[in-house]
Structures are given as C-alpha cells and as structure tokens.
Amino acid sequence: MAATTRFPKKTVRDVSVAGRTALVRVDFNVPLHGQRVADDTRIRAALPTIHHLSESGARVVLCSHLGRPKGKRVSGMSCRPTAAALEEMLRRPVAFSPDAVGPRARRTVDALIAGEVAMLENTRFYPEEERNDPVFARALASLADLFVNDGFGAAHRSHASTVGVAAYLPAVAGLLLEREVEALTRLLRPERPFVAIAGGAKVSDKIDVLSHLLPQLDRLLIGGGMANTFLAALGFDMGRSVVERDQLPAAEHLIAEAKERAVELVLPVDVVVGNFYLEQADTRVVQVDQIPADWLAMDIGPLSVERFTDAIADTRTVFWNGPLGVAEWAAFANGTSGVAKAVAASQGFTVVGGGDSIAALKRLGLDDRIGHISTGGGAALEFLEGKVLPGIACLEDR
Ligand code: ADP
Ligand code: MG
C-alpha cells in the first residue's frame, strides 16, 4: 500500500458542529442551460459534507461563485438553479437567499432550524469578493459561527469567500477538499511505476505540472495538441497542425530533462490527420514523419494508442489530464477512447483531471472505474505544481 499521508488540516469530523451555523464554501460553478443545471457533478461532489453537517445538527449555509459576473448582478449567473438541483438531490427544501450578505441573507439564515440547508446568491455578484475585501468577508462570516471550505476548485483563489472569512471564524476543511488533497498528494509521493498522460490543446497550461511531476515519473505520455509542439521541437514537419511556437523552448527543455532523469517519454508515432479543422474533414492515418503539408494532426493514431496502452498497463499510479485528440468530434475521438479504456483497466491508483477529459470518460461510461476524478481544474493543476493553495493554507492545522 502507498504510505498514506495524513491530511494536515482540521476537517468537519474534527470539530463539534451540533447547534452551530456553518458557512460552507462550495464550488457550484456549474454549466447552466437557461434555468437548469446542465452538469451536476460538482453539486453531487459536495453532498458528503452537506450530509455530514446536516445529520450532525448544524445549520448549513452554502455559498459559491458561478461564472464570471465581474462584480455585477447577471441574471443568467444566479446560483438559484444550483439550489434547485440540490433540493432534488436532498429531497427536501433548500432555502435560497437572493443576496449573499445583508438583511435578506440574515433572514434566510435565521429561519433555518438545525439540520436545514440554505444557499446564498453568487458571491461574485459583489466586486468585494475577488478583492478579498475585509468588510465583505466579515459580513459573510457574521452569518455563521464556523467556516467550512469544501470548494476545492476555488481554493487557489484568495477571495473573500475562500480565504477572507477564515480571519473571522474557526475554519476547517470539508470532506471533498480533504479527498481531493489526499488523492493529489498520492501523485506527489506516488507508488511506482508512475505514468502521466498529458493531452489537450495547450503546452502552456500543463508544462509546469509536468516539470514538477517529472522527478517522480517513470513514463510521460504526450498526445493531443500538446504533442504537436513536442514533435515540432524534435524537428518533425507538422503541416498546418496547431503548434505553439512560443512553447518550443519549453518543450525542448522538458525533452532534455526527461532524458537526463531517465524518464521514458512516449510521443505519438502515428496520427490521424484532417484536411480541415472541421468535424466533417477528410481523415487519414499517417506516420508522424509523413504529415502532408496542408493537413492537421487531430488525434493520435492506432499504433500510438497501442503503445500508450502498453505503457499504462503495468503501472501502480496513473495521472491523466487532457484528451489525446479533438475528442468532441467522433472522427478524432479514438485516441482518447483508447487511452480512457487503458486508464480504466489499470490496477493502479488512477487520477483523472480536466473538464474535457472527464467529459470523454463520461461519454464512454468509464467514470466509475477511475480511482479519483478531480473536480479541481486549475486548483488541481496548481496543487500538482507544488504551490500552496490559499484556501487550504487558511484552515486550522490539526
Ligand atoms: P482538459 O479540459 O481535459 O484539461 P484541455 O482543455 O486542456 O483538456 O484540452 C481540450 C481541448 O484540446 C479540446 O478542445 C480539444 O479539441 C483540444 N485538442 C486536443 N487535441 C488537439 C489537436 N490535435 N489539435 C487541436 N486541438 C486539440
Ligand atoms: Mg478543458
């Protein structure tokens, strides 16, 4: 077994919550279809903490941001639909306050009895939220007598509802935040062999994570748009493929460092090319040294899928972030499906992050065969870069 490192912060399990009012920062930044929640993954992920607090006799006051309203009230970015979705999951009422602070919020909280749940309006409707304004933080904090941070996806932000309130209330972690940190910590101190699979559009998004993980890695598999830049750095002619020219030095550096550390770097040997960046493009499978000048590499080819699958098979720890091709288009989804199947079949501890990668897993119905699916996005990447997340640092130590 992997050495389990104990989560260093107090959680809702370490404090008595009966009779208290808990202000719970969640990450309900979900996609909406009009007034409906289009994907409720993040809401579902907060249920363990909500159940724990509610069943232990706390009054539960949830707050979150949604979208980027930039300090203004934007009707299409109200948190009301998230309260409605939560109500369905809990099968009991969730009170909603149309403000995050002030008299209407106060009245909503005062009307709760032990075990009941309320949701406040979008914290980012207030310009003070992203400025971490102390007066706003204090107003939010005044609604409760305990702060619980369970919004892992926002823990890399120093905002009033993620950090500011902790100056005015005892502050502990929620169960999702704890679970995310424990899973991601297992990638920083992995059981080996350890393989990372990186894809997606941009080298610049993920290169810092890969550099930080590199000393622990046995293998690094790169596909998707990212691989184009690495292949270009190795001198392959990528035709009209998406290549990040300004990232060529970073790619060269990572290639050299992998070699120095004896990390096996696995790049595509064949690719599916399209004649246009279009869903209905004509497609061909070619070796990476045979990419036609006016075509684009849009997926890894079948031989590469085989190599990637073999490279994943015998590992003890697997981290995957980023589709291996333009997986939202069926003609370029095979690489991603193949790798998703290999990750799902792994006997090791598997972690998948990234919205598009998770969407691909769900389309394939493989999401329940993964050790940990991170809802963290940018926060997870920063954690894996070795950064201290302010929304975690502000919580009480054990
Ligand atoms: P995640 O959300 O899992 O972190 P990213 O957002 O980094 O993944 O990357 C997903 C995007 O990468 C998708 O929009 C996909 O179309 C794009 N992509 C993947 N491979 C290629 C490629 N070869 N050329 C262009 N775009 C690509
Ligand atoms: Mg994405």
Coordinates of C-alpha atoms and ligand atoms in Angstrom, one line a residue:
M1 CA 0.0 0.0 0.0
A2 CA 1.0 3.6 -0.5
A3 CA 2.1 5.5 2.5
T4 CA -1.0 7.5 3.3
T5 CA -0.1 11.0 4.4
R6 CA -2.5 12.4 6.9
F7 CA -4.4 15.5 5.8
P8 CA -2.8 18.3 7.9
K9 CA -5.9 20.4 8.4
K10 CA -8.9 20.0 10.7
T11 CA -12.0 18.8 8.9
V12 CA -15.7 18.8 9.8
R13 CA -15.1 15.5 11.5
D14 CA -12.6 17.1 14.0
V15 CA -15.0 19.7 15.4
S16 CA -18.4 19.6 17.0
V17 CA -20.9 21.1 14.8
A18 CA -24.2 20.4 16.5
G19 CA -26.2 23.6 17.1
R20 CA -23.7 25.6 15.1
T21 CA -24.2 27.5 11.8
A22 CA -21.7 26.5 9.2
L23 CA -20.9 28.8 6.3
V24 CA -19.8 26.3 3.7
R25 CA -17.8 27.5 0.6
V26 CA -18.7 25.0 -2.2
D27 CA -17.7 25.0 -5.9
F28 CA -21.1 25.1 -7.6
N29 CA -19.6 26.8 -10.7
V30 CA -21.6 24.5 -13.0
P31 CA -22.7 24.9 -16.6
L32 CA -26.3 26.1 -16.9
H33 CA -28.9 25.6 -19.7
G34 CA -31.2 28.5 -19.0
Q35 CA -32.6 27.9 -15.6
R36 CA -31.3 24.3 -15.3
V37 CA -28.0 22.8 -14.2
A38 CA -26.6 21.1 -17.3
D39 CA -23.9 19.0 -15.4
D40 CA -24.4 18.5 -11.6
T41 CA -21.1 16.7 -10.9
R42 CA -19.8 19.5 -8.7
I43 CA -23.0 19.7 -6.7
R44 CA -23.0 15.9 -6.2
A45 CA -19.4 16.1 -5.0
A46 CA -20.4 18.4 -2.1
L47 CA -23.0 16.0 -0.8
P48 CA -20.8 14.2 1.7
T49 CA -20.0 17.4 3.6
I50 CA -23.6 18.7 3.4
H51 CA -25.0 15.3 4.7
H52 CA -22.4 15.2 7.5
L53 CA -23.1 18.7 8.7
S54 CA -26.9 18.4 8.4
E55 CA -27.0 15.0 10.1
S56 CA -24.8 16.3 12.9
G57 CA -27.3 19.0 13.7
A58 CA -25.7 22.0 12.1
R59 CA -27.5 24.7 10.1
V60 CA -25.8 24.6 6.7
V61 CA -25.3 27.9 4.7
L62 CA -23.8 27.3 1.3
C63 CA -22.1 29.9 -0.8
S64 CA -20.3 29.7 -4.2
H65 CA -19.4 31.7 -7.3
L66 CA -20.8 30.9 -10.7
G67 CA -19.3 32.1 -13.9
R68 CA -17.5 35.4 -14.2
P69 CA -20.1 38.2 -13.5
K70 CA -17.2 40.5 -12.6
G71 CA -18.8 42.1 -9.5
K72 CA -22.3 42.8 -11.1
R73 CA -25.6 41.0 -10.9
V74 CA -26.0 39.0 -14.0
S75 CA -29.4 37.2 -14.1
G76 CA -28.1 34.2 -16.1
M77 CA -25.4 33.6 -13.5
S78 CA -27.7 33.3 -10.4
C79 CA -27.0 30.4 -8.0
R80 CA -30.7 29.8 -7.7
P81 CA -30.7 26.9 -10.2
T82 CA -27.9 25.2 -8.2
A83 CA -30.2 25.4 -5.1
A84 CA -33.0 23.8 -7.0
A85 CA -30.7 21.0 -8.2
L86 CA -29.5 20.4 -4.7
E87 CA -33.1 20.3 -3.4
E88 CA -33.8 17.5 -5.8
M89 CA -30.8 15.5 -4.7
L90 CA -31.5 16.0 -1.0
R91 CA -35.3 15.5 -1.4
R92 CA -36.0 18.4 0.9
P93 CA -36.2 22.1 0.8
V94 CA -33.1 24.3 0.3
A95 CA -33.8 27.9 1.2
F96 CA -32.4 30.5 -1.2
S97 CA -31.3 34.0 -0.4
P98 CA -31.2 36.4 -3.3
D99 CA -28.3 38.2 -1.6
A100 CA -25.0 36.8 -0.3
V101 CA -24.9 39.3 2.6
G102 CA -27.2 41.8 4.4
P103 CA -30.7 41.6 5.8
R104 CA -32.2 39.2 3.3
A105 CA -29.3 36.8 3.8
R106 CA -29.6 37.2 7.6
R107 CA -33.4 36.4 7.5
T108 CA -32.8 33.3 5.4
V109 CA -30.2 32.0 7.8
D110 CA -32.2 32.9 10.9
A111 CA -35.2 30.9 9.6
L112 CA -33.2 27.7 9.5
I113 CA -33.5 25.1 12.2
A114 CA -30.8 22.5 13.0
G115 CA -30.1 20.2 10.0
E116 CA -31.6 22.6 7.4
V117 CA -29.8 23.9 4.4
A118 CA -29.7 27.3 2.7
M119 CA -27.9 28.7 -0.4
L120 CA -26.7 32.3 -0.8
E121 CA -26.6 34.2 -4.1
N122 CA -23.4 34.2 -6.3
T123 CA -20.5 35.7 -4.3
R124 CA -19.0 37.1 -7.4
F125 CA -22.1 39.4 -7.8
Y126 CA -20.1 41.6 -5.4
P127 CA -16.9 43.3 -6.5
E128 CA -15.6 42.8 -3.0
E129 CA -15.4 39.0 -3.4
E130 CA -12.4 38.9 -5.8
R131 CA -10.7 41.8 -4.0
N132 CA -10.9 39.8 -0.7
D133 CA -12.4 42.9 0.9
P134 CA -12.4 42.5 4.7
V135 CA -15.7 44.3 5.3
F136 CA -17.5 42.0 2.8
A137 CA -15.7 38.9 4.3
R138 CA -16.8 40.0 7.8
A139 CA -20.4 40.4 6.6
L140 CA -20.4 36.9 5.1
A141 CA -18.7 35.5 8.3
S142 CA -21.3 37.2 10.5
L143 CA -23.9 34.8 9.2
A144 CA -22.3 31.8 10.8
D145 CA -20.0 30.6 13.6
L146 CA -17.9 28.1 11.7
F147 CA -16.3 28.3 8.2
V148 CA -16.0 25.1 6.2
N149 CA -14.1 25.2 2.9
D150 CA -15.2 22.5 0.6
G151 CA -14.8 24.4 -2.7
F152 CA -11.5 22.7 -3.8
G153 CA -12.0 24.1 -7.3
A154 CA -11.7 27.7 -6.0
A155 CA -9.0 27.0 -3.3
H156 CA -6.3 28.5 -5.5
R157 CA -8.0 31.9 -5.3
S158 CA -7.6 34.4 -2.4
H159 CA -11.1 35.7 -2.4
A160 CA -13.4 36.8 0.5
S161 CA -15.4 33.6 0.5
T162 CA -12.4 31.2 0.1
V163 CA -9.9 32.9 2.4
G164 CA -11.2 36.2 3.9
V165 CA -13.9 34.7 6.1
A166 CA -11.3 32.5 7.8
A167 CA -10.0 35.6 9.6
Y168 CA -13.3 35.9 11.4
L169 CA -14.4 32.3 12.0
P170 CA -12.9 29.0 13.1
A171 CA -12.0 27.4 9.7
V172 CA -12.0 23.7 8.8
A173 CA -11.9 21.6 5.6
G174 CA -14.9 19.9 4.1
L175 CA -14.8 16.2 3.0
L176 CA -14.4 16.9 -0.7
L177 CA -11.5 19.2 -0.2
E178 CA -9.9 16.6 2.0
R179 CA -10.5 13.8 -0.5
E180 CA -9.0 15.9 -3.4
V181 CA -5.9 16.8 -1.4
E182 CA -5.4 13.2 -0.3
A183 CA -5.7 11.9 -3.9
L184 CA -3.5 14.6 -5.4
T185 CA -0.9 14.1 -2.7
R186 CA -0.6 10.5 -3.8
L187 CA 0.6 11.8 -7.1
L188 CA 3.3 13.9 -5.5
R189 CA 4.5 10.8 -3.5
P190 CA 3.5 8.1 -5.9
E191 CA 3.7 4.4 -5.7
R192 CA 5.8 3.4 -8.7
P193 CA 5.9 2.8 -11.6
F194 CA 4.1 6.1 -12.1
V195 CA 2.9 7.3 -15.6
A196 CA 1.5 10.7 -16.5
I197 CA -0.6 11.1 -19.7
A198 CA -0.9 14.7 -21.0
G199 CA -3.0 15.9 -23.8
G200 CA -5.3 18.8 -24.6
A201 CA -4.8 21.9 -26.5
K202 CA -2.0 23.8 -24.9
V203 CA 1.5 23.1 -23.7
S204 CA 1.5 26.3 -21.7
D205 CA -1.4 25.1 -19.5
K206 CA 0.3 22.0 -18.3
I207 CA 4.0 22.3 -18.7
D208 CA 4.6 23.4 -15.1
V209 CA 2.7 20.4 -13.8
L210 CA 4.7 18.0 -15.9
S211 CA 8.1 19.6 -14.9
H212 CA 7.1 19.3 -11.2
L213 CA 6.0 15.7 -11.5
L214 CA 8.9 14.7 -13.7
P215 CA 11.3 13.6 -10.9
Q216 CA 8.7 11.1 -9.7
L217 CA 7.7 9.8 -13.1
D218 CA 8.7 6.6 -14.8
R219 CA 6.9 7.4 -18.1
L220 CA 5.4 10.5 -19.6
L221 CA 3.0 10.0 -22.5
I222 CA 2.1 13.1 -24.5
G223 CA -0.7 13.3 -27.1
G224 CA -3.3 15.8 -28.4
G225 CA -2.5 19.3 -29.4
M226 CA 0.4 19.3 -26.9
A227 CA 2.2 16.5 -28.8
N228 CA 2.3 18.6 -31.9
T229 CA 4.5 21.1 -30.2
F230 CA 6.8 18.4 -28.9
L231 CA 7.0 16.7 -32.3
A232 CA 7.8 20.1 -33.9
A233 CA 10.6 20.6 -31.3
L234 CA 12.0 17.2 -32.4
G235 CA 12.1 18.5 -36.0
F236 CA 9.0 16.9 -37.5
D237 CA 7.1 18.8 -40.1
M238 CA 3.6 19.2 -38.6
G239 CA 1.9 20.7 -41.6
R240 CA -0.9 23.0 -40.5
S241 CA -1.3 21.4 -37.1
V242 CA -1.8 23.6 -34.1
V243 CA 1.7 24.2 -32.8
E244 CA 2.6 26.6 -30.0
R245 CA 5.7 28.2 -31.5
D246 CA 6.5 30.2 -28.3
Q247 CA 6.5 26.9 -26.3
L248 CA 9.1 25.2 -28.4
P249 CA 12.0 26.0 -26.0
A250 CA 9.8 24.7 -23.0
A251 CA 9.2 21.5 -24.9
E252 CA 12.9 21.1 -25.8
H253 CA 13.7 21.7 -22.1
L254 CA 11.3 19.0 -20.9
I255 CA 12.6 16.5 -23.6
A256 CA 16.2 17.1 -22.3
E257 CA 15.2 16.8 -18.7
A258 CA 13.3 13.6 -19.2
K259 CA 16.3 12.1 -20.9
E260 CA 18.6 13.3 -18.1
R261 CA 16.3 11.7 -15.4
A262 CA 15.8 8.6 -17.5
V263 CA 12.0 9.2 -17.7
E264 CA 10.6 7.3 -20.7
L265 CA 9.0 10.0 -23.0
V266 CA 6.4 8.4 -25.2
L267 CA 5.2 10.6 -28.1
P268 CA 2.8 9.6 -31.0
V269 CA 4.4 7.6 -33.8
D270 CA 1.3 8.0 -36.0
V271 CA -1.5 10.5 -36.1
V272 CA -5.0 10.9 -37.6
V273 CA -4.8 14.0 -39.8
G274 CA -7.7 16.0 -41.2
N275 CA -7.6 18.2 -44.3
F276 CA -9.5 21.0 -42.4
Y277 CA -10.1 21.8 -38.7
L278 CA -13.7 20.6 -39.1
E279 CA -15.8 17.8 -37.8
Q280 CA -16.5 16.5 -41.3
A281 CA -12.9 16.8 -42.5
D282 CA -11.5 14.0 -44.7
T283 CA -9.2 11.9 -42.5
R284 CA -6.1 9.8 -43.0
V285 CA -3.7 7.9 -40.7
V286 CA -0.1 8.8 -41.3
Q287 CA 3.3 8.3 -39.6
V288 CA 4.5 11.4 -37.8
D289 CA 7.2 11.9 -40.5
Q290 CA 4.6 11.8 -43.3
I291 CA 2.2 14.6 -42.3
P292 CA 1.1 16.3 -45.6
A293 CA 1.9 20.0 -45.7
D294 CA -1.7 21.3 -45.8
W295 CA -3.2 18.8 -43.3
L296 CA -3.5 18.9 -39.5
A297 CA -2.8 16.3 -36.8
M298 CA -6.0 16.0 -34.8
D299 CA -5.7 12.7 -33.0
I300 CA -3.1 10.0 -32.1
G301 CA -3.1 7.0 -34.5
P302 CA -3.9 3.3 -33.8
L303 CA -0.2 2.3 -33.4
S304 CA 0.3 5.1 -30.8
V305 CA -2.9 4.0 -28.9
E306 CA -1.3 0.5 -28.7
R307 CA 2.0 2.0 -27.4
F308 CA 0.2 4.2 -24.9
T309 CA -1.9 1.3 -23.7
D310 CA 1.2 -0.9 -23.1
A311 CA 2.9 2.0 -21.3
I312 CA -0.1 2.3 -18.9
A313 CA -0.7 -1.4 -18.3
D314 CA 1.8 -2.3 -15.6
T315 CA 1.9 0.9 -13.6
R316 CA 0.9 1.5 -10.0
T317 CA -0.1 5.1 -10.3
V318 CA -1.6 6.9 -13.3
F319 CA -2.4 10.6 -13.8
W320 CA -4.3 11.6 -17.0
N321 CA -5.1 15.2 -18.0
G322 CA -6.2 16.3 -21.4
P323 CA -7.8 14.5 -24.4
L324 CA -5.4 12.9 -26.9
G325 CA -7.2 14.5 -29.9
V326 CA -10.1 16.6 -30.8
A327 CA -12.3 14.2 -28.9
E328 CA -15.5 16.2 -29.2
W329 CA -15.6 15.1 -32.9
A330 CA -16.1 11.4 -33.4
A331 CA -13.6 11.1 -36.2
F332 CA -10.9 12.3 -33.9
A333 CA -12.0 10.6 -30.6
N334 CA -10.4 7.1 -31.0
G335 CA -7.1 8.1 -29.3
T336 CA -8.9 9.5 -26.3
S337 CA -11.3 6.5 -26.1
G338 CA -8.4 4.0 -26.3
V339 CA -6.4 5.8 -23.6
A340 CA -9.5 6.2 -21.4
K341 CA -10.1 2.4 -21.6
A342 CA -6.4 1.7 -20.7
V343 CA -6.6 4.0 -17.7
A344 CA -10.0 2.4 -16.6
A345 CA -8.4 -1.0 -16.9
S346 CA -5.4 -0.1 -14.8
Q347 CA -5.0 -2.0 -11.5
G348 CA -3.1 1.0 -10.1
F349 CA -4.3 4.2 -8.4
T350 CA -5.8 6.4 -11.2
V351 CA -6.5 10.1 -11.2
V352 CA -8.1 12.0 -14.0
G353 CA -8.5 15.8 -14.1
G354 CA -9.7 18.3 -16.6
G355 CA -13.2 19.1 -17.8
D356 CA -12.8 17.7 -21.4
S357 CA -11.0 14.5 -20.2
I358 CA -13.8 13.9 -17.6
A359 CA -16.5 14.5 -20.3
A360 CA -14.8 11.9 -22.5
L361 CA -14.8 9.4 -19.7
K362 CA -18.5 10.0 -19.1
R363 CA -19.4 9.6 -22.7
L364 CA -17.7 6.2 -22.5
G365 CA -19.4 5.3 -19.2
L366 CA -16.0 4.7 -17.7
D367 CA -16.1 7.4 -15.0
D368 CA -16.9 5.0 -12.2
R369 CA -13.8 2.9 -13.0
I370 CA -11.4 5.7 -12.0
G371 CA -9.7 6.0 -8.6
H372 CA -10.3 9.7 -8.3
I373 CA -11.9 12.2 -10.7
S374 CA -10.7 15.6 -9.7
T375 CA -13.3 18.4 -9.9
G376 CA -10.4 20.8 -9.2
G377 CA -9.5 22.1 -12.7
G378 CA -7.0 25.0 -12.2
A379 CA -6.7 24.4 -8.4
A380 CA -5.7 20.7 -9.1
L381 CA -3.0 21.9 -11.6
E382 CA -1.6 24.4 -9.1
F383 CA -1.6 21.8 -6.4
L384 CA 0.4 19.5 -8.6
E385 CA 2.8 22.3 -9.5
G386 CA 3.7 22.2 -5.8
K387 CA 2.0 25.5 -4.9
V388 CA 0.4 26.3 -1.6
L389 CA -3.3 26.9 -2.2
P390 CA -4.5 29.9 -0.1
G391 CA -7.9 28.3 0.5
I392 CA -6.2 25.4 2.2
A393 CA -3.5 27.3 4.0
C394 CA -6.0 29.5 5.8
L395 CA -7.6 26.5 7.5
E396 CA -6.7 25.3 11.1
D397 CA -4.0 22.8 11.5
R398 CA -4.7 19.6 13.3
Ligands
ADP1 P1 -9.0 19.2 -20.2 O1 -10.3 20.1 -20.1 O2 -9.2 17.8 -20.0 O3 -7.9 19.8 -19.2 P2 -7.9 20.8 -22.3 O4 -9.0 21.9 -22.1 O5 -6.5 21.1 -21.9 O6 -8.4 19.4 -21.6 O7 -7.9 20.4 -23.8 C1 -9.1 20.0 -24.5 C2 -9.1 20.6 -25.9 O8 -7.9 20.2 -26.6 C3 -10.2 20.2 -26.7 O9 -11.0 21.3 -27.1 C4 -9.6 19.5 -27.9 O10 -10.3 19.8 -29.1 C5 -8.3 20.1 -28.0 N1 -7.3 19.3 -28.7 C6 -6.9 18.0 -28.4 N2 -6.1 17.6 -29.4 C7 -6.0 18.5 -30.3 C8 -5.3 18.6 -31.6 N3 -4.5 17.6 -32.0 N4 -5.4 19.8 -32.3 C9 -6.2 20.8 -31.8 N5 -6.9 20.7 -30.7 C10 -6.8 19.6 -29.9
MG2 MG -10.8 22.0 -21.0

